[in-house]
C-alpha atoms as one frame of an Amber mdcrd trajectory, in Angstrom:
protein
  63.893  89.486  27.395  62.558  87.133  30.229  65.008  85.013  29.472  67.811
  87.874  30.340  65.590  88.461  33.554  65.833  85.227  34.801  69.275  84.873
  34.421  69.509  88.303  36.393  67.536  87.085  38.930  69.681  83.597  39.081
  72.529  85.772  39.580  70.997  87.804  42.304  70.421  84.995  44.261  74.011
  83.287  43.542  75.681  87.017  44.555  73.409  87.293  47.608  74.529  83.558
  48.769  78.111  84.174  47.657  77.842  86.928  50.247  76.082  85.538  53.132
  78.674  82.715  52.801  81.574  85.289  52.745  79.967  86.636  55.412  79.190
  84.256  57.930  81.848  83.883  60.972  84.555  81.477  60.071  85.158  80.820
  64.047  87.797  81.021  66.044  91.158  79.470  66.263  91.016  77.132  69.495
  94.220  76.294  71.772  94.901  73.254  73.165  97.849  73.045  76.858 100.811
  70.640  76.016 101.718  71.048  79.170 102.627  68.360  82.263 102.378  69.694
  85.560 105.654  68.553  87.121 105.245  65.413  88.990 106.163  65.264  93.341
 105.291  62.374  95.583 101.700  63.102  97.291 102.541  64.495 100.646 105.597
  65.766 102.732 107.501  63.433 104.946 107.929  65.149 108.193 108.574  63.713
 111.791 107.702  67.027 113.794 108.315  67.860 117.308 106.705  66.632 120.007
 106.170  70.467 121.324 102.768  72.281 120.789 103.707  74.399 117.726 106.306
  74.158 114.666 106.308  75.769 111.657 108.258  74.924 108.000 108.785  77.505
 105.231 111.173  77.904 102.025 112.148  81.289 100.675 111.584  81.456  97.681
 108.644  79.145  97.779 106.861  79.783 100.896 104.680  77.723 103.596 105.535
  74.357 103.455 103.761  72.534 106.820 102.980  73.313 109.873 101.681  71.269
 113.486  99.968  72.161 116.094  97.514  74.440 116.838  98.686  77.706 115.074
  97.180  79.521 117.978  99.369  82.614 120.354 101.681  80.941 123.047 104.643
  82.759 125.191 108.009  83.074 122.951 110.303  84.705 125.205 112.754  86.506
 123.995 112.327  85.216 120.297 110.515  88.699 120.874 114.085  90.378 120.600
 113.716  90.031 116.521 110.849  92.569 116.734 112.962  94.669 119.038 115.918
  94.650 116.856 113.590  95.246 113.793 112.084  98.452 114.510 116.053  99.827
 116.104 116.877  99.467 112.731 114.178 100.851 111.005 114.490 104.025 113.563
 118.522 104.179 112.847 119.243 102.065 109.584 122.780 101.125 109.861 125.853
 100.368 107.130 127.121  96.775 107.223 130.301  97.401 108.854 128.973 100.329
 110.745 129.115 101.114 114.513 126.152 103.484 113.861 125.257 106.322 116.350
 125.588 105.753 120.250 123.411 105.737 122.998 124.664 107.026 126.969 124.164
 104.692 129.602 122.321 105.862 132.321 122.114 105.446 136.364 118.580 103.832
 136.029 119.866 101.973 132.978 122.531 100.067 135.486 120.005  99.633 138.218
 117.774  97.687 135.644 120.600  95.440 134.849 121.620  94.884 138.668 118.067
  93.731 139.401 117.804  91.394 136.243 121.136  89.892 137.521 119.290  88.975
 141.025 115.954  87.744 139.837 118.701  85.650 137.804 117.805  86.976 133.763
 119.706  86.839 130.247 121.809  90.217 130.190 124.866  92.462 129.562 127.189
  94.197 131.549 126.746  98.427 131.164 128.279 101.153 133.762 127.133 104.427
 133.574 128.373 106.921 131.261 129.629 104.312 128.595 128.971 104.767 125.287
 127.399 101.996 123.575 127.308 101.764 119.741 124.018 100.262 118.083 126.045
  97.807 116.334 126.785  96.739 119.834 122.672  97.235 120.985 122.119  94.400
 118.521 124.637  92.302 119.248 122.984  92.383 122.888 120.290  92.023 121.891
 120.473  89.026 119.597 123.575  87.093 120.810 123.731  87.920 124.059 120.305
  87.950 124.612 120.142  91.015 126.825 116.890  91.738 128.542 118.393  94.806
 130.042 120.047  95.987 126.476 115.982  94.974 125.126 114.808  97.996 127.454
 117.752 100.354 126.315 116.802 100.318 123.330 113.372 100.592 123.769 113.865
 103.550 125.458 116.149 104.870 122.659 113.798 104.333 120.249 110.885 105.213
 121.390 111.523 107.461 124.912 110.321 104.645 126.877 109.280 100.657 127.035
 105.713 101.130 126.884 105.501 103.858 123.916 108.220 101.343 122.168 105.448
  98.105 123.070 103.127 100.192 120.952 104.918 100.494 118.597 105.896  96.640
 118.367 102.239  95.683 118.279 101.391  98.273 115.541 104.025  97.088 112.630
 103.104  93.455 114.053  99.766  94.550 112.814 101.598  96.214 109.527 102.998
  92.964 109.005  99.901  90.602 109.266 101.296  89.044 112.232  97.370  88.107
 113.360  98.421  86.246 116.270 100.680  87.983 117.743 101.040  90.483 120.389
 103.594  92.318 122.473 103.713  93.567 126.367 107.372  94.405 126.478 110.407
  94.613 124.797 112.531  91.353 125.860 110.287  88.313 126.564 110.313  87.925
 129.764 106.709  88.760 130.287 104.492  85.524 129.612 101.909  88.144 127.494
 104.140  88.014 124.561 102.649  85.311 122.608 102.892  84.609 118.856 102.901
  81.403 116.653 106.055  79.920 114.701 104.118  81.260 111.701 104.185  84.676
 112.645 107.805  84.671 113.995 108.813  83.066 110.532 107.357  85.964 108.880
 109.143  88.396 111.186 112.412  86.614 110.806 112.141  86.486 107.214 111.557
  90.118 106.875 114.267  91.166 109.271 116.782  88.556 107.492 116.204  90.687
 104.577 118.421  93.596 106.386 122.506  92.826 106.001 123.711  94.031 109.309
 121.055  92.429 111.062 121.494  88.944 108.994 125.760  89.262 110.332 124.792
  89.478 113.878 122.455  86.736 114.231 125.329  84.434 112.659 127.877  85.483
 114.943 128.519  82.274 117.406 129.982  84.977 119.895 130.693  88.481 120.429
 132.812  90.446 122.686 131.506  92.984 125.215 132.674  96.215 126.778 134.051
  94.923 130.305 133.961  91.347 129.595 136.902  89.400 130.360 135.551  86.822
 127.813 133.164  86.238 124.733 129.857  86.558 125.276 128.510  82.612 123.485
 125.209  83.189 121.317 122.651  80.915 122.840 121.821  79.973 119.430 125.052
  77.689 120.062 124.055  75.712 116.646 124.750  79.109 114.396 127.722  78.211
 111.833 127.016  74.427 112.260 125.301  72.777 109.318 124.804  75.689 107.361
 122.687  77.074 110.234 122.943  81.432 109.536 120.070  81.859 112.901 118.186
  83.628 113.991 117.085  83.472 117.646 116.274  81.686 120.723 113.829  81.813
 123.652 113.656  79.898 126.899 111.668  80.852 129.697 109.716  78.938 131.995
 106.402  80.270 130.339 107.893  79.766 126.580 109.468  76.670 127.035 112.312
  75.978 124.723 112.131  77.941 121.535 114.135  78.781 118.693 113.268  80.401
 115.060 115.747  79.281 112.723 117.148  79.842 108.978 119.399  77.500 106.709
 120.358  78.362 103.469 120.743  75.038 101.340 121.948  74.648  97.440 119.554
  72.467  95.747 120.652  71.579  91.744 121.433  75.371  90.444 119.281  77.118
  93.058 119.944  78.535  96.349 116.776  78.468  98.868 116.786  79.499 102.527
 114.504  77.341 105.301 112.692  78.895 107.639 110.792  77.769 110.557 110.028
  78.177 114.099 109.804  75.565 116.836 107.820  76.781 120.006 107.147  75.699
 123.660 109.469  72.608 123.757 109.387  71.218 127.172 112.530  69.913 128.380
 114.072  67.182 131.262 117.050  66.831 133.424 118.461  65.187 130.514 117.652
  67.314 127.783 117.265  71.260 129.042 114.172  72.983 127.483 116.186  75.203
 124.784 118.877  72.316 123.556 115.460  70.136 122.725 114.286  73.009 120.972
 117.565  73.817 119.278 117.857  69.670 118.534 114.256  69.946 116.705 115.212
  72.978 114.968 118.263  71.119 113.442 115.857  67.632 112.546 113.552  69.852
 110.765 115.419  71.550 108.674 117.400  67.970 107.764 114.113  66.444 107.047
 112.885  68.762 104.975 116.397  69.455 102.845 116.243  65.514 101.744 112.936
  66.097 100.414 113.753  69.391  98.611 113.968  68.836  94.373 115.077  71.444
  91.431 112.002  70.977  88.725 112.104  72.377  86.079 109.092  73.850  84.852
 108.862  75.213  81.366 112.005  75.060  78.709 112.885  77.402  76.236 111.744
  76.152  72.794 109.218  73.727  74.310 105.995  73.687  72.847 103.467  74.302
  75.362 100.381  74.243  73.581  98.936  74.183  70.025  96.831  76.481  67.969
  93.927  74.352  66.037  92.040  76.586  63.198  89.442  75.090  60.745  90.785
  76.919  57.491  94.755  75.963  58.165  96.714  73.551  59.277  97.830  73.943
  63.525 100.419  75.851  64.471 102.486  75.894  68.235 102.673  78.049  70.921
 106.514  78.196  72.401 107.989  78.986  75.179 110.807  81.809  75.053 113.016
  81.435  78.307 113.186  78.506  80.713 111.825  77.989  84.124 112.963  76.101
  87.315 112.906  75.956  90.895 112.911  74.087  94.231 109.905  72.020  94.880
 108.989  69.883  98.061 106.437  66.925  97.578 102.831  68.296  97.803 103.546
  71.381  96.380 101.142  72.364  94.205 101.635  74.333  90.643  99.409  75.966
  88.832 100.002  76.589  84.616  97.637  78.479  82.564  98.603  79.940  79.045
  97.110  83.125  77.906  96.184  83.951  74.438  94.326  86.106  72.684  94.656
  85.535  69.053  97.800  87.291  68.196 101.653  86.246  67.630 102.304  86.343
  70.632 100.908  85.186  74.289 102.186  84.051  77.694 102.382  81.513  80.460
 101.610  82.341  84.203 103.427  79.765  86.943 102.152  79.851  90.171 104.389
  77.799  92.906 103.689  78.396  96.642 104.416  81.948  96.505 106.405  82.568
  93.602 105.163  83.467  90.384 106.165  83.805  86.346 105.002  85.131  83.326
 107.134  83.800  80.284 106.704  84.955  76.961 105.502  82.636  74.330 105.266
  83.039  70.545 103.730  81.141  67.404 106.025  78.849  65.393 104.671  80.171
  62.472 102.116  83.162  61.357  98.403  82.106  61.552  97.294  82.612  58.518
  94.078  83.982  58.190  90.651  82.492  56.365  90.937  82.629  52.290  88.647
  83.510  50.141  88.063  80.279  48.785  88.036  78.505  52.289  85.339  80.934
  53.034  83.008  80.339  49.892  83.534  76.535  49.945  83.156  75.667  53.722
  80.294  73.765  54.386  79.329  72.530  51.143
């Protein structure tokens, strides 16, 4: 009978152990990256302009250098984009649309008499004429109209100053945190923004068809005009060059906010940028240096721009390491690529929680992807005998 006891108790005790080892936490599976951040030469190679301010950015992509000080200078009538803008968020108008009209007044011809004698960028109106919006913007952003700036301010808005609020509260909607408006055209020094904050506001109102036709236009014709009216953007259509507007007054210096699309590998990318306050000589007026510095930038920076690609479909990207089973990988289910300039920075980080499945966030500049991933096979999960024997 003791005997039979003992060998009860043994058991006992070999059940009990059996079940604390069953028991006990087998761990968890552990993933190891496989990935290789792509590779770019350490820094951008950029000669910039000698001017106080220039700005550099790729869409899609975003910032990609800047010089100077970043801080608010005069832009002149780069301050026509905002102007534009807001018409055509008031009155949104069709691609090949004349849109509705707006009556030219006596006081509106008396403004454009005295801009004529203090010697200012406008376009011809008479009183009574009907002018279309299509044709608004076209004054505004090819001919450069500081008269046709005030029309429409007073179209949208009932008058310049109500419209100048308005300017300075969707700059503020944008996060355009250096700049600020006093008028509608320019030509008051108190306009002052950086190239930053004019990219941002050409980039956004690029984004609008009718408005991205106009500011390509090398010319337009006028109501009363004998001839073309030339865009003062006279480097539009050259070089790929699609805008977007110029500034020159003696406050702003030379300035001009410009956008290039350019086909790099399989991908189509737009540069932006902004080059502000160029001074100019007898030889060189104040806007053509800007214009010329406009043109080197965007040059410099297309030579340096590379398709990478970033993740391929069916490449492992990282393995799954369990103690009870042999590894298994984690695969990428679509590809990845883009244009990348040197310095740009890329961030990779795979997310996984233990299932089948899991995923891989990209971060470059401003763009960003989430691509699937999946195991190569099923993770199998701890046997019985892997959890009895481990350990022993």
């Amino acid at each position: 009978m003791a005997k039979w006891t003992y060998l009860a108790g043994i058991g006992v005790v070999v059940i009990g152990a059996l079940g604390i080892q069953i028991g006990r936490p087998v761990g968890a599976a552990t993933l190891t990256s496989t990935l290789t951040p792509p590779h770019m030469t350490a820094s951008l190679q950029m000669d910039w302009p000698s001017g106080p301010e220039s700005y550099l950015a790729v869409s899609p992509g975003g910032e990609v250098g800047t010089a100077g000080a970043d801080q608010p200078i005069p832009v002149g009538s780069v301050t026509k984009m905002m102007t534009a803008y807001l018409l055509l968020q008031k009155y949104p108008l069709g691609l090949y649309s004349q849109g509705p009209s707006v009556t030219i007044t006596a006081h509106d011809v008396h403004e454009y008499q005295q801009d004529i004698l203090s010697q200012q960028s406008v376009a011809k109106v008479v009183q009574g004429e009907k002018l279309s919006e299509r044709k608004i913007l076209e004054g505004l952003l090819v001919a450069s109209g500081n008269n046709i700036a005030h029309i429409a301010a007073n179209w949208v808005s009932g008058s310049s100053q109500a419209f100048t609020q308005l300017m300075n509260q969707e700059a503020k909607k944008l996060g355009l945190h250096h700049t600020h408006f006093v008028g509608p055209s320019g030509l008051n020094p108190g306009n002052v923004s950086t190239p930053r904050d004019e990219t941002i506001i050409a980039e956004k109102a690029m984004q609008i068809p009718v408005f991205r036709q106009i500011v390509a236009m090398p010319q337009i014709s006028w109501p009363d005009s004998t001839r073309p009216i030339e865009n003062f953007n006279y480097v539009v259509g050259h070089d790929g060059i699609t805008g977007v507007k110029t500034g020159s007054t003696l406050a702003a210096g030379g300035c001009f906010v410009f956008s290039a699309p350019r086909t790099i590998g399989s991908h189509t990318v737009t540069i932006f940028g902004a080059v502000l306050g160029q001074q100019g000589t007898k030889q060189l007026p104040q806007l053509q240096s800007a214009l010329n510095d406009g043109v080197s930038l965007i040059n410099q920076l297309t030579a340096q721009l590379k398709p990478v690609s970033l993740v391929q479909k069916g490449q492992v990207v990282g393995r799954i390491h369990a103690p009870w089973t042999h590894s298994v990988s984690l695969i990428a289910n679509q590809s990845v690529s883009t244009v990348m300039w040197p310095g740009e920075h890329v961030q990779e980080r795979i997310h996984w929680s233990g299932g089948q499945t899991g995923s891989l966030s990209i971060t470059a500049g401003s763009q960003h992807w989430s691509i699937p991933l999946m195991l190569s096979a099923p993770l199998s999960q701890p046997s019985l005998i892997y959890r009895v024997t481990r350990g022993l």
